[in-house]
mmCIF file of C-alpha atoms in Angstrom:
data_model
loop_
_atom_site.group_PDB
_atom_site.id
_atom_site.type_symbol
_atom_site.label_atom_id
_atom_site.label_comp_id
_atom_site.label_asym_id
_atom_site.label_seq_id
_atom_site.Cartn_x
_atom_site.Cartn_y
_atom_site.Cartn_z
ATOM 1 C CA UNK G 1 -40.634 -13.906 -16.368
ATOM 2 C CA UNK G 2 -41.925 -11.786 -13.435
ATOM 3 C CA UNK G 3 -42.890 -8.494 -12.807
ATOM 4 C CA UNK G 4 -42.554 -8.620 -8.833
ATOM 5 C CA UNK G 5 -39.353 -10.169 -8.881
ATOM 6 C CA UNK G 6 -37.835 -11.506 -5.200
ATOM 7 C CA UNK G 7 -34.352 -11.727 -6.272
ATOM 8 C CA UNK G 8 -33.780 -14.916 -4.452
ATOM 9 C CA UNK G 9 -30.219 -16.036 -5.463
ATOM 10 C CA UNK G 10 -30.809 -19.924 -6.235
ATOM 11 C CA UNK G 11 -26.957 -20.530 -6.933
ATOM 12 C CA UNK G 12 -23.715 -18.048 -6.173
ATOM 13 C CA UNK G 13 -20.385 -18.619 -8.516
ATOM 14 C CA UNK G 14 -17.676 -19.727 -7.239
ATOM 15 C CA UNK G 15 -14.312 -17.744 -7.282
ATOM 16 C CA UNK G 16 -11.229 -19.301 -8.375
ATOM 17 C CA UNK G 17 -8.009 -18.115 -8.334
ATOM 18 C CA UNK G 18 -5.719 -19.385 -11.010
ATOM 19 C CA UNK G 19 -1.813 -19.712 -10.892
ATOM 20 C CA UNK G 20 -1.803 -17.556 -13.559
ATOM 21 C CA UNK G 21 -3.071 -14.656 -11.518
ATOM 22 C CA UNK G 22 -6.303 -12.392 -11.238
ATOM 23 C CA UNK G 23 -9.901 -14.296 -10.253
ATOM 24 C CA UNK G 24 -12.219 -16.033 -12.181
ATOM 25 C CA UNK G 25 -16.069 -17.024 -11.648
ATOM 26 C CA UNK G 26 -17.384 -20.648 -11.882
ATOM 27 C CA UNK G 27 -21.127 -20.862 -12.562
ATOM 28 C CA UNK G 28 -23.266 -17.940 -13.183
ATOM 29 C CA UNK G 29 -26.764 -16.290 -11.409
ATOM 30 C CA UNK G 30 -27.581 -13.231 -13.654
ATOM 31 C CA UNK G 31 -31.027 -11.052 -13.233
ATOM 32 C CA UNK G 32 -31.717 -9.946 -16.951
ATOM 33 C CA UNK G 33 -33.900 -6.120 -16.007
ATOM 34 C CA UNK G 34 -35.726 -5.531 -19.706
ATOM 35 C CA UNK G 35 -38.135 -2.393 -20.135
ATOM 36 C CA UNK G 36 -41.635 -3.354 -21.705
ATOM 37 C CA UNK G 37 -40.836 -0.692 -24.420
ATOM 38 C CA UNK G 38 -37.387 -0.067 -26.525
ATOM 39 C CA UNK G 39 -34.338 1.558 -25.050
ATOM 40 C CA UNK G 40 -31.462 2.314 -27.099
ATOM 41 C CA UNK G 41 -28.315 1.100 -25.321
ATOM 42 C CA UNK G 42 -27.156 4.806 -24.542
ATOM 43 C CA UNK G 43 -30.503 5.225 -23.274
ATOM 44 C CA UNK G 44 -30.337 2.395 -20.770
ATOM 45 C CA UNK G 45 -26.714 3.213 -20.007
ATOM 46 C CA UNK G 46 -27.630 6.925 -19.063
ATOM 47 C CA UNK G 47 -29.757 5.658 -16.770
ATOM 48 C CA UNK G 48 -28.232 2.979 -14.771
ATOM 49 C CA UNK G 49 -25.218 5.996 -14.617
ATOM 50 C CA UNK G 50 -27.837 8.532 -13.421
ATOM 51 C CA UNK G 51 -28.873 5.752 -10.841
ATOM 52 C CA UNK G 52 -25.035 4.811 -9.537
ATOM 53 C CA UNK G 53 -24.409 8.517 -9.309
ATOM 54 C CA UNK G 54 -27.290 9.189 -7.079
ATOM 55 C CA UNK G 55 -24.986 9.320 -4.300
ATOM 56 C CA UNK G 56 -26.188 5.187 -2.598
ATOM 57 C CA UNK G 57 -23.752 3.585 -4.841
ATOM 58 C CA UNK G 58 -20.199 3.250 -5.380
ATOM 59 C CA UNK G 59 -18.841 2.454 -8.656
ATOM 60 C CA UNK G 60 -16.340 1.257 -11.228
ATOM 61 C CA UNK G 61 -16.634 0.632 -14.858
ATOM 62 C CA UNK G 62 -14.138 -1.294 -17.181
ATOM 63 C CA UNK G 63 -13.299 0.986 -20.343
ATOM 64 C CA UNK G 64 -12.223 -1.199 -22.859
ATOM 65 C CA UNK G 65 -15.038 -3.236 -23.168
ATOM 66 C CA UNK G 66 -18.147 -3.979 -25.714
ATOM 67 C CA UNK G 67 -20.391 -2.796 -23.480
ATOM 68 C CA UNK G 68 -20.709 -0.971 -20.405
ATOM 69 C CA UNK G 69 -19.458 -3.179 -16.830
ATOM 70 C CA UNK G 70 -20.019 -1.725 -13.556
ATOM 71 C CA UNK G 71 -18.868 -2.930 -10.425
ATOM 72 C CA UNK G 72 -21.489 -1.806 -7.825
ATOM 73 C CA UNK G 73 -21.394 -1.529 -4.020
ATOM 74 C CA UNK G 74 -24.451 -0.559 -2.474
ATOM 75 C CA UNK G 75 -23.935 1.590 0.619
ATOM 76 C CA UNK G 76 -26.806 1.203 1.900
ATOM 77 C CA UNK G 77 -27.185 -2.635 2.085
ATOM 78 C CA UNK G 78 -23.089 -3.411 1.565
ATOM 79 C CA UNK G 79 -24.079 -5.710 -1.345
ATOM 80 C CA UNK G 80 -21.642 -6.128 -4.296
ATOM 81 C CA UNK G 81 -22.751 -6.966 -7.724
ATOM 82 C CA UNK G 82 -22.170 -6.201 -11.397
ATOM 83 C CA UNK G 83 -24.309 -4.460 -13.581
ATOM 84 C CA UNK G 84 -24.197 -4.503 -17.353
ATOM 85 C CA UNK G 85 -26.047 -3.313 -20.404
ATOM 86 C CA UNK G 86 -26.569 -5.330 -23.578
ATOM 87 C CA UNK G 87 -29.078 -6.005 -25.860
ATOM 88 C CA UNK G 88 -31.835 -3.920 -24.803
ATOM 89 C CA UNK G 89 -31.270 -4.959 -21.215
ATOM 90 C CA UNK G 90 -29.869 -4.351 -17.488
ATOM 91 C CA UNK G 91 -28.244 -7.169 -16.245
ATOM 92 C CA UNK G 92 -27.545 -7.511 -12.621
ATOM 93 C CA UNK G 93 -24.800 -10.274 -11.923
ATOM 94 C CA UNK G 94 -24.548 -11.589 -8.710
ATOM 95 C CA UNK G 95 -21.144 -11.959 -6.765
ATOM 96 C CA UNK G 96 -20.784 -14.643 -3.989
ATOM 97 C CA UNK G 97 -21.125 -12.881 -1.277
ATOM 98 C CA UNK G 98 -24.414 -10.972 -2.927
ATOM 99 C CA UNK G 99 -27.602 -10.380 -1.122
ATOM 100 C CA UNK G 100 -30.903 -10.014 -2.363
ATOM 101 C CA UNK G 101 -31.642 -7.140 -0.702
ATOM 102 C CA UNK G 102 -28.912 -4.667 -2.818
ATOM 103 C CA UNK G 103 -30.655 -6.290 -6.421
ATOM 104 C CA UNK G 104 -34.285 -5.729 -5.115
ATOM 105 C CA UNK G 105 -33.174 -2.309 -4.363
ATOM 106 C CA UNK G 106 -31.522 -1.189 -7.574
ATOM 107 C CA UNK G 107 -34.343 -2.554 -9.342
ATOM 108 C CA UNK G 108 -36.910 -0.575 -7.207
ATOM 109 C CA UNK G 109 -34.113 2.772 -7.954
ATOM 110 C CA UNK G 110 -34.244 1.479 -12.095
ATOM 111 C CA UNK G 111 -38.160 1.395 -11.857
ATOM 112 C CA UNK G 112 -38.284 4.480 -10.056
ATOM 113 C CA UNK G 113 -36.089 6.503 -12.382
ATOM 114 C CA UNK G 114 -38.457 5.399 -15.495
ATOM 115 C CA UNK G 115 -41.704 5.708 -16.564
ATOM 116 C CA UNK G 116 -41.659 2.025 -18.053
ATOM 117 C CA UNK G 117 -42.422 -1.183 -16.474
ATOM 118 C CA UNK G 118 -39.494 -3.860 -16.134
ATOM 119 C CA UNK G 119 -39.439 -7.248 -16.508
ATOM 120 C CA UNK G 120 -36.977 -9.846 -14.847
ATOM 121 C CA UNK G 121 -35.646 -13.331 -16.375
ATOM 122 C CA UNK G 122 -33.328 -15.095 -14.315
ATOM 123 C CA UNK G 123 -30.831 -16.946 -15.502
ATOM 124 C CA UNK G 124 -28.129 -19.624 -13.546
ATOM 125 C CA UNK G 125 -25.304 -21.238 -15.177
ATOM 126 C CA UNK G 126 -24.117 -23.831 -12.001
ATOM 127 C CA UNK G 127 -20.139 -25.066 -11.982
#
């Protein structure tokens, strides 16, 4: 774990698209965001949805779900990522065509927007 965290993206999934229709991901790069003190989970989801409202993000989240999904595009950078809370944490889930630059700057937005400090794990699942 880090606390200055560069975002590099060691591996990208791979889409797929199966004959069966829709897309799927091979392999996985995932940028776990966890606050030094506890959050509930409508705590940390009331914050990443003050962040993507702030007006440099456009958003989508899937309803039927465990947990809250968002599918972010940055304006400001053009990356494209997902964002999820679960277990205490933000997780930022990178897309193949995902830059750094858009996770570096939602985490600088998250850190911002709290008083806490935030921690980052990163973990890759390769195809």
């Amino acid at each position: 774990m880090t606390t200055d965290p560069s975002f590099e993206i060691p591996a990208r999934p791979q889409r797929r698209y199966p004959y069966s229709g829709g897309v799927e991901y091979e392999g996985e790069t995932v940028f776990r965001l966890r606050p030094t003190t506890d959050w509930s989970e409508s705590g940390l989801q009331a914050l990443v949805e003050e962040i993507l409202g702030g007006g440099a993000y456009t958003y989508g989240d899937w309803l039927d779900l465990p947990m809250p999904l968002y599918l972010v595009h940055d304006e400001q950078t053009g990356d494209v990522f997902r964002v999820a809370v679960r277990g205490g944490t933000v997780e930022l889930y990178v897309l193949p065509a995902t830059e750094s630059a858009g996770l570096r700057q939602f985490y600088e937005t998250l850190d911002a927007h709290s008083d806490d400090r935030w921690t980052v794990e990163l973990t890759v699942e390769r195809a």
